[in-house]
Amino acid sequence: VQLQASGGGSVQAGGSLLLSCTASARNFSNYALGWSRRAPGKERDFVAAINWSGGTRYYGDSVKGRFTISRDNVKNTVYLQMNSLKPEDTAVYYCEGDFRLEKIATTSGNPVAEYWGQGTLVTVSS
């Protein structure tokens, strides 16, 4: 499975960005998907995860109420809508995939999901 993330960029504090991650998997709808991030010099930070149907979603405490994860199983794509961005949201954002949702929705400082993409950089200026 290959995961291709896109949509990163530079934005001012309070702004919004939409990240997308497209998967090459033929059985895309069987996978849980999600996002994590890593700021320079810091460990992995869990952001959001969604189960195969979209009926279960988890968020990291620092993004609750500001970020929304969704998926389109027809387009093989998972999205992360990021609103009210803060400078501390600056990081490389990685798309992750695994059959088990808990492998993504983990606070582990290193990724444990079976698949992850190359990352997309988000920079939020004050």
Short mmCIF file of the N, C-alpha and C atoms (twelve columns), coordinates in Angstrom:
data_MODEL
# 
_entry.id   MODEL 
# 
loop_
_atom_site.group_PDB 
_atom_site.id 
_atom_site.type_symbol 
_atom_site.label_atom_id 
_atom_site.label_alt_id 
_atom_site.label_comp_id 
_atom_site.label_asym_id 
_atom_site.label_seq_id 
_atom_site.Cartn_x 
_atom_site.Cartn_y 
_atom_site.Cartn_z 
_atom_site.pdbx_PDB_model_num 
ATOM 1   N N  . VAL A 1   0.844   -1.183 0.000  1 
ATOM 2   C CA . VAL A 1   0.000   0.000  0.000  1 
ATOM 3   C C  . VAL A 1   0.886   1.242  0.000  1 
ATOM 4   N N  . GLN A 2   0.615   2.133  -0.920 1 
ATOM 5   C CA . GLN A 2   1.335   3.404  -0.965 1 
ATOM 6   C C  . GLN A 2   0.380   4.537  -0.621 1 
ATOM 7   N N  . LEU A 3   0.847   5.439  0.236  1 
ATOM 8   C CA . LEU A 3   0.039   6.576  0.680  1 
ATOM 9   C C  . LEU A 3   0.711   7.858  0.211  1 
ATOM 10  N N  . GLN A 4   -0.018  8.693  -0.493 1 
ATOM 11  C CA . GLN A 4   0.515   9.935  -1.048 1 
ATOM 12  C C  . GLN A 4   -0.222  11.111 -0.434 1 
ATOM 13  N N  . ALA A 5   0.467   11.846 0.424  1 
ATOM 14  C CA . ALA A 5   -0.139  13.006 1.087  1 
ATOM 15  C C  . ALA A 5   0.135   14.280 0.301  1 
ATOM 16  N N  . SER A 6   -0.806  15.204 0.367  1 
ATOM 17  C CA . SER A 6   -0.645  16.491 -0.313 1 
ATOM 18  C C  . SER A 6   -1.478  17.545 0.406  1 
ATOM 19  N N  . GLY A 7   -1.279  18.800 0.029  1 
ATOM 20  C CA . GLY A 7   -2.086  19.882 0.574  1 
ATOM 21  C C  . GLY A 7   -1.387  20.756 1.585  1 
ATOM 22  N N  . GLY A 8   -0.166  20.396 1.967  1 
ATOM 23  C CA . GLY A 8   0.553   21.220 2.918  1 
ATOM 24  C C  . GLY A 8   0.931   22.561 2.326  1 
ATOM 25  N N  . GLY A 9   1.367   23.461 3.178  1 
ATOM 26  C CA . GLY A 9   1.760   24.789 2.723  1 
ATOM 27  C C  . GLY A 9   1.964   25.717 3.891  1 
ATOM 28  N N  . SER A 10  2.075   26.989 3.572  1 
ATOM 29  C CA . SER A 10  2.265   28.017 4.593  1 
ATOM 30  C C  . SER A 10  0.991   28.823 4.762  1 
ATOM 31  N N  . VAL A 11  0.644   29.086 6.010  1 
ATOM 32  C CA . VAL A 11  -0.580  29.814 6.303  1 
ATOM 33  C C  . VAL A 11  -0.375  30.622 7.579  1 
ATOM 34  N N  . GLN A 12  -1.111  31.693 7.702  1 
ATOM 35  C CA . GLN A 12  -1.035  32.491 8.919  1 
ATOM 36  C C  . GLN A 12  -1.916  31.886 10.010 1 
ATOM 37  N N  . ALA A 13  -1.578  32.194 11.237 1 
ATOM 38  C CA . ALA A 13  -2.366  31.711 12.365 1 
ATOM 39  C C  . ALA A 13  -3.830  32.110 12.191 1 
ATOM 40  N N  . GLY A 14  -4.715  31.159 12.502 1 
ATOM 41  C CA . GLY A 14  -6.143  31.376 12.318 1 
ATOM 42  C C  . GLY A 14  -6.664  30.903 10.989 1 
ATOM 43  N N  . GLY A 15  -5.756  30.564 10.080 1 
ATOM 44  C CA . GLY A 15  -6.151  30.123 8.756  1 
ATOM 45  C C  . GLY A 15  -6.492  28.644 8.711  1 
ATOM 46  N N  . SER A 16  -6.754  28.158 7.490  1 
ATOM 47  C CA . SER A 16  -7.178  26.774 7.286  1 
ATOM 48  C C  . SER A 16  -6.385  26.129 6.156  1 
ATOM 49  N N  . LEU A 17  -6.278  24.816 6.242  1 
ATOM 50  C CA . LEU A 17  -5.693  24.014 5.178  1 
ATOM 51  C C  . LEU A 17  -6.451  22.693 5.109  1 
ATOM 52  N N  . LEU A 18  -6.474  22.116 3.910  1 
ATOM 53  C CA . LEU A 18  -7.072  20.794 3.719  1 
ATOM 54  C C  . LEU A 18  -5.987  19.854 3.208  1 
ATOM 55  N N  . LEU A 19  -5.674  18.840 4.001  1 
ATOM 56  C CA . LEU A 19  -4.729  17.822 3.577  1 
ATOM 57  C C  . LEU A 19  -5.489  16.648 2.971  1 
ATOM 58  N N  . SER A 20  -4.868  16.035 1.982  1 
ATOM 59  C CA . SER A 20  -5.444  14.850 1.347  1 
ATOM 60  C C  . SER A 20  -4.396  13.748 1.325  1 
ATOM 61  N N  . CYS A 21  -4.859  12.524 1.376  1 
ATOM 62  C CA . CYS A 21  -3.969  11.366 1.275  1 
ATOM 63  C C  . CYS A 21  -4.665  10.324 0.421  1 
ATOM 64  N N  . THR A 22  -4.054  9.999  -0.689 1 
ATOM 65  C CA . THR A 22  -4.616  9.013  -1.604 1 
ATOM 66  C C  . THR A 22  -3.836  7.713  -1.481 1 
ATOM 67  N N  . ALA A 23  -4.569  6.614  -1.387 1 
ATOM 68  C CA . ALA A 23  -3.946  5.303  -1.202 1 
ATOM 69  C C  . ALA A 23  -4.047  4.479  -2.472 1 
ATOM 70  N N  . SER A 24  -3.032  3.671  -2.679 1 
ATOM 71  C CA . SER A 24  -2.997  2.820  -3.864 1 
ATOM 72  C C  . SER A 24  -3.678  1.480  -3.633 1 
ATOM 73  N N  . ALA A 25  -4.081  1.202  -2.406 1 
ATOM 74  C CA . ALA A 25  -4.613  -0.115 -2.050 1 
ATOM 75  C C  . ALA A 25  -5.901  -0.437 -2.804 1 
ATOM 76  N N  . ARG A 26  -6.012  -1.657 -3.292 1 
ATOM 77  C CA . ARG A 26  -7.220  -2.086 -3.992 1 
ATOM 78  C C  . ARG A 26  -8.372  -2.283 -3.020 1 
ATOM 79  N N  . ASN A 27  -8.063  -2.675 -1.797 1 
ATOM 80  C CA . ASN A 27  -9.094  -2.867 -0.778 1 
ATOM 81  C C  . ASN A 27  -9.040  -1.732 0.231  1 
ATOM 82  N N  . PHE A 28  -9.006  -0.527 -0.282 1 
ATOM 83  C CA . PHE A 28  -8.861  0.683  0.535  1 
ATOM 84  C C  . PHE A 28  -9.876  0.738  1.652  1 
ATOM 85  N N  . SER A 29  -11.111 0.371  1.383  1 
ATOM 86  C CA . SER A 29  -12.174 0.509  2.373  1 
ATOM 87  C C  . SER A 29  -11.987 -0.426 3.561  1 
ATOM 88  N N  . ASN A 30  -11.046 -1.370 3.497  1 
ATOM 89  C CA . ASN A 30  -10.798 -2.266 4.622  1 
ATOM 90  C C  . ASN A 30  -9.853  -1.661 5.657  1 
ATOM 91  N N  . TYR A 31  -9.199  -0.563 5.305  1 
ATOM 92  C CA . TYR A 31  -8.163  0.008  6.153  1 
ATOM 93  C C  . TYR A 31  -8.690  1.146  7.019  1 
ATOM 94  N N  . ALA A 32  -8.198  1.181  8.246  1 
ATOM 95  C CA . ALA A 32  -8.293  2.397  9.043  1 
ATOM 96  C C  . ALA A 32  -7.197  3.346  8.557  1 
ATOM 97  N N  . LEU A 33  -7.459  4.633  8.627  1 
ATOM 98  C CA . LEU A 33  -6.504  5.634  8.145  1 
ATOM 99  C C  . LEU A 33  -6.393  6.766  9.148  1 
ATOM 100 N N  . GLY A 34  -5.344  7.518  9.025  1 
ATOM 101 C CA . GLY A 34  -5.212  8.630  9.949  1 
ATOM 102 C C  . GLY A 34  -4.019  9.501  9.648  1 
ATOM 103 N N  . TRP A 35  -3.808  10.448 10.540 1 
ATOM 104 C CA . TRP A 35  -2.728  11.415 10.398 1 
ATOM 105 C C  . TRP A 35  -1.963  11.542 11.711 1 
ATOM 106 N N  . SER A 36  -0.677  11.676 11.570 1 
ATOM 107 C CA . SER A 36  0.169   12.053 12.684 1 
ATOM 108 C C  . SER A 36  1.067   13.178 12.193 1 
ATOM 109 N N  . ARG A 37  1.809   13.768 13.082 1 
ATOM 110 C CA . ARG A 37  2.722   14.844 12.690 1 
ATOM 111 C C  . ARG A 37  3.985   14.775 13.515 1 
ATOM 112 N N  . ARG A 38  5.010   15.399 12.980 1 
ATOM 113 C CA . ARG A 38  6.288   15.447 13.682 1 
ATOM 114 C C  . ARG A 38  6.894   16.820 13.451 1 
ATOM 115 N N  . ALA A 39  7.069   17.537 14.539 1 
ATOM 116 C CA . ALA A 39  7.739   18.831 14.482 1 
ATOM 117 C C  . ALA A 39  9.240   18.609 14.629 1 
ATOM 118 N N  . PRO A 40  10.056  19.548 14.165 1 
ATOM 119 C CA . PRO A 40  11.517  19.394 14.258 1 
ATOM 120 C C  . PRO A 40  11.962  19.114 15.681 1 
ATOM 121 N N  . GLY A 41  12.719  18.047 15.854 1 
ATOM 122 C CA . GLY A 41  13.258  17.721 17.152 1 
ATOM 123 C C  . GLY A 41  12.294  17.074 18.112 1 
ATOM 124 N N  . LYS A 42  11.088  16.762 17.643 1 
ATOM 125 C CA . LYS A 42  10.076  16.176 18.518 1 
ATOM 126 C C  . LYS A 42  9.641   14.806 18.012 1 
ATOM 127 N N  . GLU A 43  8.975   14.069 18.886 1 
ATOM 128 C CA . GLU A 43  8.473   12.750 18.524 1 
ATOM 129 C C  . GLU A 43  7.150   12.869 17.758 1 
ATOM 130 N N  . ARG A 44  6.713   11.738 17.261 1 
ATOM 131 C CA . ARG A 44  5.420   11.646 16.587 1 
ATOM 132 C C  . ARG A 44  4.306   12.124 17.515 1 
ATOM 133 N N  . ASP A 45  3.379   12.870 16.936 1 
ATOM 134 C CA . ASP A 45  2.226   13.379 17.663 1 
ATOM 135 C C  . ASP A 45  0.977   12.910 16.924 1 
ATOM 136 N N  . PHE A 46  0.150   12.101 17.584 1 
ATOM 137 C CA . PHE A 46  -1.077  11.616 16.959 1 
ATOM 138 C C  . PHE A 46  -2.039  12.776 16.700 1 
ATOM 139 N N  . VAL A 47  -2.618  12.825 15.499 1 
ATOM 140 C CA . VAL A 47  -3.527  13.909 15.137 1 
ATOM 141 C C  . VAL A 47  -4.966  13.408 15.027 1 
ATOM 142 N N  . ALA A 48  -5.205  12.438 14.156 1 
ATOM 143 C CA . ALA A 48  -6.572  11.978 13.938 1 
ATOM 144 C C  . ALA A 48  -6.560  10.611 13.274 1 
ATOM 145 N N  . ALA A 49  -7.632  9.848  13.505 1 
ATOM 146 C CA . ALA A 49  -7.777  8.532  12.888 1 
ATOM 147 C C  . ALA A 49  -9.247  8.255  12.606 1 
ATOM 148 N N  . ILE A 50  -9.483  7.451  11.584 1 
ATOM 149 C CA . ILE A 50  -10.857 7.128  11.184 1 
ATOM 150 C C  . ILE A 50  -10.929 5.659  10.793 1 
ATOM 151 N N  . ASN A 51  -11.995 4.979  11.171 1 
ATOM 152 C CA . ASN A 51  -12.091 3.562  10.865 1 
ATOM 153 C C  . ASN A 51  -12.543 3.364  9.415  1 
ATOM 154 N N  . TRP A 52  -12.697 2.121  9.014  1 
ATOM 155 C CA . TRP A 52  -12.922 1.803  7.607  1 
ATOM 156 C C  . TRP A 52  -14.212 2.425  7.067  1 
ATOM 157 N N  . SER A 53  -15.232 2.529  7.907  1 
ATOM 158 C CA . SER A 53  -16.523 3.038  7.433  1 
ATOM 159 C C  . SER A 53  -16.676 4.542  7.643  1 
ATOM 160 N N  . GLY A 54  -15.806 5.117  8.458  1 
ATOM 161 C CA . GLY A 54  -15.963 6.522  8.800  1 
ATOM 162 C C  . GLY A 54  -16.833 6.743  10.013 1 
ATOM 163 N N  . GLY A 55  -17.308 5.662  10.608 1 
ATOM 164 C CA . GLY A 55  -18.214 5.789  11.734 1 
ATOM 165 C C  . GLY A 55  -17.532 6.035  13.064 1 
ATOM 166 N N  . THR A 56  -16.231 5.799  13.120 1 
ATOM 167 C CA . THR A 56  -15.468 6.024  14.356 1 
ATOM 168 C C  . THR A 56  -14.283 6.927  14.043 1 
ATOM 169 N N  . ARG A 57  -14.162 7.969  14.824 1 
ATOM 170 C CA . ARG A 57  -13.075 8.928  14.623 1 
ATOM 171 C C  . ARG A 57  -12.448 9.268  15.965 1 
ATOM 172 N N  . TYR A 58  -11.137 9.404  15.967 1 
ATOM 173 C CA . TYR A 58  -10.408 9.804  17.151 1 
ATOM 174 C C  . TYR A 58  -9.547  11.009 16.812 1 
ATOM 175 N N  . TYR A 59  -9.344  11.864 17.816 1 
ATOM 176 C CA . TYR A 59  -8.508  13.050 17.631 1 
ATOM 177 C C  . TYR A 59  -7.544  13.204 18.793 1 
ATOM 178 N N  . GLY A 60  -6.387  13.754 18.471 1 
ATOM 179 C CA . GLY A 60  -5.472  14.117 19.523 1 
ATOM 180 C C  . GLY A 60  -6.014  15.304 20.301 1 
ATOM 181 N N  . ASP A 61  -5.657  15.403 21.571 1 
ATOM 182 C CA . ASP A 61  -6.209  16.450 22.427 1 
ATOM 183 C C  . ASP A 61  -5.911  17.848 21.888 1 
ATOM 184 N N  . SER A 62  -4.764  18.025 21.280 1 
ATOM 185 C CA . SER A 62  -4.354  19.363 20.844 1 
ATOM 186 C C  . SER A 62  -5.113  19.852 19.607 1 
ATOM 187 N N  . VAL A 63  -5.839  18.964 18.923 1 
ATOM 188 C CA . VAL A 63  -6.518  19.373 17.694 1 
ATOM 189 C C  . VAL A 63  -8.036  19.233 17.784 1 
ATOM 190 N N  . LYS A 64  -8.535  18.696 18.880 1 
ATOM 191 C CA . LYS A 64  -9.984  18.504 19.025 1 
ATOM 192 C C  . LYS A 64  -10.723 19.827 18.872 1 
ATOM 193 N N  . GLY A 65  -11.796 19.796 18.074 1 
ATOM 194 C CA . GLY A 65  -12.587 20.991 17.855 1 
ATOM 195 C C  . GLY A 65  -12.066 21.876 16.740 1 
ATOM 196 N N  . ARG A 66  -10.859 21.605 16.257 1 
ATOM 197 C CA . ARG A 66  -10.286 22.419 15.176 1 
ATOM 198 C C  . ARG A 66  -10.071 21.625 13.894 1 
ATOM 199 N N  . PHE A 67  -9.728  20.348 14.025 1 
ATOM 200 C CA . PHE A 67  -9.444  19.496 12.868 1 
ATOM 201 C C  . PHE A 67  -10.574 18.479 12.695 1 
ATOM 202 N N  . THR A 68  -10.824 18.107 11.435 1 
ATOM 203 C CA . THR A 68  -11.825 17.098 11.125 1 
ATOM 204 C C  . THR A 68  -11.258 16.118 10.106 1 
ATOM 205 N N  . ILE A 69  -11.359 14.833 10.429 1 
ATOM 206 C CA . ILE A 69  -10.911 13.795 9.508  1 
ATOM 207 C C  . ILE A 69  -12.124 13.189 8.813  1 
ATOM 208 N N  . SER A 70  -11.962 12.875 7.533  1 
ATOM 209 C CA . SER A 70  -13.028 12.234 6.773  1 
ATOM 210 C C  . SER A 70  -12.387 11.371 5.695  1 
ATOM 211 N N  . ARG A 71  -13.213 10.545 5.058  1 
ATOM 212 C CA . ARG A 71  -12.670 9.680  4.010  1 
ATOM 213 C C  . ARG A 71  -13.711 9.490  2.916  1 
ATOM 214 N N  . ASP A 72  -13.200 9.207  1.727  1 
ATOM 215 C CA . ASP A 72  -14.042 8.907  0.573  1 
ATOM 216 C C  . ASP A 72  -13.541 7.583  -0.001 1 
ATOM 217 N N  . ASN A 73  -14.263 6.512  0.263  1 
ATOM 218 C CA . ASN A 73  -13.800 5.184  -0.152 1 
ATOM 219 C C  . ASN A 73  -13.923 4.968  -1.658 1 
ATOM 220 N N  . VAL A 74  -14.659 5.810  -2.345 1 
ATOM 221 C CA . VAL A 74  -14.731 5.729  -3.805 1 
ATOM 222 C C  . VAL A 74  -13.468 6.330  -4.418 1 
ATOM 223 N N  . LYS A 75  -12.992 7.415  -3.827 1 
ATOM 224 C CA . LYS A 75  -11.791 8.090  -4.327 1 
ATOM 225 C C  . LYS A 75  -10.519 7.579  -3.660 1 
ATOM 226 N N  . ASN A 76  -10.627 6.618  -2.759 1 
ATOM 227 C CA . ASN A 76  -9.450  6.092  -2.045 1 
ATOM 228 C C  . ASN A 76  -8.665  7.208  -1.365 1 
ATOM 229 N N  . THR A 77  -9.371  8.120  -0.747 1 
ATOM 230 C CA . THR A 77  -8.730  9.300  -0.188 1 
ATOM 231 C C  . THR A 77  -9.233  9.574  1.225  1 
ATOM 232 N N  . VAL A 78  -8.310  9.981  2.085  1 
ATOM 233 C CA . VAL A 78  -8.646  10.455 3.419  1 
ATOM 234 C C  . VAL A 78  -8.245  11.921 3.503  1 
ATOM 235 N N  . TYR A 79  -9.046  12.703 4.204  1 
ATOM 236 C CA . TYR A 79  -8.830  14.143 4.290  1 
ATOM 237 C C  . TYR A 79  -8.616  14.574 5.737  1 
ATOM 238 N N  . LEU A 80  -7.935  15.694 5.883  1 
ATOM 239 C CA . LEU A 80  -7.811  16.338 7.182  1 
ATOM 240 C C  . LEU A 80  -8.070  17.823 6.987  1 
ATOM 241 N N  . GLN A 81  -9.231  18.268 7.411  1 
ATOM 242 C CA . GLN A 81  -9.557  19.683 7.368  1 
ATOM 243 C C  . GLN A 81  -9.032  20.337 8.639  1 
ATOM 244 N N  . MET A 82  -8.148  21.301 8.469  1 
ATOM 245 C CA . MET A 82  -7.508  21.952 9.615  1 
ATOM 246 C C  . MET A 82  -7.947  23.410 9.662  1 
ATOM 247 N N  . ASN A 83  -8.637  23.773 10.713 1 
ATOM 248 C CA . ASN A 83  -9.104  25.144 10.908 1 
ATOM 249 C C  . ASN A 83  -8.458  25.755 12.141 1 
ATOM 250 N N  . SER A 84  -8.534  27.057 12.239 1 
ATOM 251 C CA . SER A 84  -7.987  27.787 13.400 1 
ATOM 252 C C  . SER A 84  -6.557  27.353 13.694 1 
ATOM 253 N N  . LEU A 85  -5.761  27.329 12.669 1 
ATOM 254 C CA . LEU A 85  -4.389  26.845 12.812 1 
ATOM 255 C C  . LEU A 85  -3.573  27.740 13.721 1 
ATOM 256 N N  . LYS A 86  -2.654  27.101 14.452 1 
ATOM 257 C CA . LYS A 86  -1.778  27.793 15.401 1 
ATOM 258 C C  . LYS A 86  -0.335  27.538 15.009 1 
ATOM 259 N N  . PRO A 87  0.572   28.405 15.414 1 
ATOM 260 C CA . PRO A 87  1.992   28.171 15.111 1 
ATOM 261 C C  . PRO A 87  2.474   26.803 15.608 1 
ATOM 262 N N  . GLU A 88  1.929   26.329 16.706 1 
ATOM 263 C CA . GLU A 88  2.357   25.032 17.234 1 
ATOM 264 C C  . GLU A 88  1.854   23.857 16.404 1 
ATOM 265 N N  . ASP A 89  1.028   24.108 15.399 1 
ATOM 266 C CA . ASP A 89  0.624   23.070 14.462 1 
ATOM 267 C C  . ASP A 89  1.665   22.845 13.367 1 
ATOM 268 N N  . THR A 90  2.676   23.674 13.340 1 
ATOM 269 C CA . THR A 90  3.730   23.540 12.342 1 
ATOM 270 C C  . THR A 90  4.439   22.196 12.494 1 
ATOM 271 N N  . ALA A 91  4.468   21.418 11.414 1 
ATOM 272 C CA . ALA A 91  5.061   20.081 11.453 1 
ATOM 273 C C  . ALA A 91  4.962   19.462 10.066 1 
ATOM 274 N N  . VAL A 92  5.627   18.323 9.913  1 
ATOM 275 C CA . VAL A 92  5.390   17.480 8.752  1 
ATOM 276 C C  . VAL A 92  4.261   16.525 9.126  1 
ATOM 277 N N  . TYR A 93  3.248   16.484 8.295  1 
ATOM 278 C CA . TYR A 93  2.072   15.660 8.548  1 
ATOM 279 C C  . TYR A 93  2.159   14.386 7.711  1 
ATOM 280 N N  . TYR A 94  1.959   13.259 8.383  1 
ATOM 281 C CA . TYR A 94  2.073   11.960 7.742  1 
ATOM 282 C C  . TYR A 94  0.719   11.250 7.740  1 
ATOM 283 N N  . CYS A 95  0.422   10.644 6.625  1 
ATOM 284 C CA . CYS A 95  -0.756  9.792  6.500  1 
ATOM 285 C C  . CYS A 95  -0.360  8.368  6.906  1 
ATOM 286 N N  . GLU A 96  -1.216  7.712  7.699  1 
ATOM 287 C CA . GLU A 96  -0.932  6.360  8.156  1 
ATOM 288 C C  . GLU A 96  -2.103  5.440  7.837  1 
ATOM 289 N N  . GLY A 97  -1.789  4.168  7.610  1 
ATOM 290 C CA . GLY A 97  -2.831  3.194  7.319  1 
ATOM 291 C C  . GLY A 97  -2.547  1.858  7.978  1 
ATOM 292 N N  . ASP A 98  -3.603  1.199  8.429  1 
ATOM 293 C CA . ASP A 98  -3.470  -0.117 9.054  1 
ATOM 294 C C  . ASP A 98  -4.858  -0.743 9.129  1 
ATOM 295 N N  . PHE A 99  -4.911  -2.061 9.180  1 
ATOM 296 C CA . PHE A 99  -6.201  -2.735 9.366  1 
ATOM 297 C C  . PHE A 99  -6.791  -2.407 10.729 1 
ATOM 298 N N  . ARG A 100 -5.924  -2.144 11.711 1 
ATOM 299 C CA . ARG A 100 -6.377  -1.900 13.070 1 
ATOM 300 C C  . ARG A 100 -6.307  -0.417 13.397 1 
ATOM 301 N N  . LEU A 101 -7.423  0.146  13.777 1 
ATOM 302 C CA . LEU A 101 -7.514  1.569  14.082 1 
ATOM 303 C C  . LEU A 101 -6.579  1.953  15.228 1 
ATOM 304 N N  . GLU A 102 -6.443  1.070  16.207 1 
ATOM 305 C CA . GLU A 102 -5.624  1.409  17.369 1 
ATOM 306 C C  . GLU A 102 -4.142  1.542  17.035 1 
ATOM 307 N N  . LYS A 103 -3.723  0.999  15.897 1 
ATOM 308 C CA . LYS A 103 -2.326  1.149  15.486 1 
ATOM 309 C C  . LYS A 103 -2.049  2.572  15.016 1 
ATOM 310 N N  . ILE A 104 -3.085  3.311  14.679 1 
ATOM 311 C CA . ILE A 104 -2.939  4.696  14.252 1 
ATOM 312 C C  . ILE A 104 -3.265  5.634  15.414 1 
ATOM 313 N N  . ALA A 105 -4.349  5.358  16.114 1 
ATOM 314 C CA . ALA A 105 -4.805  6.199  17.223 1 
ATOM 315 C C  . ALA A 105 -4.014  5.871  18.481 1 
ATOM 316 N N  . THR A 106 -2.727  6.008  18.384 1 
ATOM 317 C CA . THR A 106 -1.838  5.718  19.498 1 
ATOM 318 C C  . THR A 106 -0.963  6.931  19.766 1 
ATOM 319 N N  . THR A 107 -0.616  7.105  21.023 1 
ATOM 320 C CA . THR A 107 0.246   8.230  21.384 1 
ATOM 321 C C  . THR A 107 1.719   7.848  21.320 1 
ATOM 322 N N  . SER A 108 2.014   6.703  20.752 1 
ATOM 323 C CA . SER A 108 3.404   6.276  20.611 1 
ATOM 324 C C  . SER A 108 4.224   7.341  19.899 1 
ATOM 325 N N  . GLY A 109 5.419   7.551  20.367 1 
ATOM 326 C CA . GLY A 109 6.302   8.545  19.766 1 
ATOM 327 C C  . GLY A 109 6.869   8.132  18.426 1 
ATOM 328 N N  . ASN A 110 6.678   6.881  18.079 1 
ATOM 329 C CA . ASN A 110 7.090   6.373  16.773 1 
ATOM 330 C C  . ASN A 110 5.891   5.704  16.110 1 
ATOM 331 N N  . PRO A 111 5.827   5.766  14.784 1 
ATOM 332 C CA . PRO A 111 4.689   5.145  14.108 1 
ATOM 333 C C  . PRO A 111 4.684   3.633  14.290 1 
ATOM 334 N N  . VAL A 112 3.499   3.053  14.542 1 
ATOM 335 C CA . VAL A 112 3.357   1.608  14.652 1 
ATOM 336 C C  . VAL A 112 2.430   1.055  13.578 1 
ATOM 337 N N  . ALA A 113 1.765   1.949  12.825 1 
ATOM 338 C CA . ALA A 113 0.909   1.514  11.736 1 
ATOM 339 C C  . ALA A 113 1.749   0.827  10.656 1 
ATOM 340 N N  . GLU A 114 1.110   -0.046 9.918  1 
ATOM 341 C CA . GLU A 114 1.831   -0.821 8.914  1 
ATOM 342 C C  . GLU A 114 2.277   0.040  7.732  1 
ATOM 343 N N  . TYR A 115 1.493   1.063  7.411  1 
ATOM 344 C CA . TYR A 115 1.816   1.887  6.245  1 
ATOM 345 C C  . TYR A 115 1.803   3.374  6.614  1 
ATOM 346 N N  . TRP A 116 2.704   4.103  5.995  1 
ATOM 347 C CA . TRP A 116 2.673   5.564  6.122  1 
ATOM 348 C C  . TRP A 116 3.312   6.183  4.900  1 
ATOM 349 N N  . GLY A 117 2.929   7.443  4.625  1 
ATOM 350 C CA . GLY A 117 3.393   8.134  3.431  1 
ATOM 351 C C  . GLY A 117 4.595   9.010  3.702  1 
ATOM 352 N N  . GLN A 118 4.955   9.814  2.715  1 
ATOM 353 C CA . GLN A 118 6.193   10.586 2.777  1 
ATOM 354 C C  . GLN A 118 6.038   11.888 3.551  1 
ATOM 355 N N  . GLY A 119 4.852   12.315 3.838  1 
ATOM 356 C CA . GLY A 119 4.640   13.520 4.628  1 
ATOM 357 C C  . GLY A 119 4.467   14.767 3.785  1 
ATOM 358 N N  . THR A 120 3.749   15.732 4.350  1 
ATOM 359 C CA . THR A 120 3.579   17.040 3.722  1 
ATOM 360 C C  . THR A 120 3.762   18.103 4.791  1 
ATOM 361 N N  . LEU A 121 4.506   19.154 4.464  1 
ATOM 362 C CA . LEU A 121 4.894   20.165 5.447  1 
ATOM 363 C C  . LEU A 121 3.808   21.226 5.597  1 
ATOM 364 N N  . VAL A 122 3.452   21.495 6.839  1 
ATOM 365 C CA . VAL A 122 2.524   22.572 7.181  1 
ATOM 366 C C  . VAL A 122 3.280   23.575 8.050  1 
ATOM 367 N N  . THR A 123 3.263   24.828 7.622  1 
ATOM 368 C CA . THR A 123 3.938   25.896 8.366  1 
ATOM 369 C C  . THR A 123 2.912   26.966 8.701  1 
ATOM 370 N N  . VAL A 124 2.769   27.253 9.998  1 
ATOM 371 C CA . VAL A 124 1.817   28.256 10.457 1 
ATOM 372 C C  . VAL A 124 2.608   29.402 11.093 1 
ATOM 373 N N  . SER A 125 2.448   30.581 10.551 1 
ATOM 374 C CA . SER A 125 3.173   31.738 11.062 1 
ATOM 375 C C  . SER A 125 2.258   32.584 11.949 1 
ATOM 376 N N  . SER A 126 2.877   33.240 12.920 1 
ATOM 377 C CA . SER A 126 2.087   34.060 13.854 1 
ATOM 378 C C  . SER A 126 1.905   35.462 13.337 1 
# 
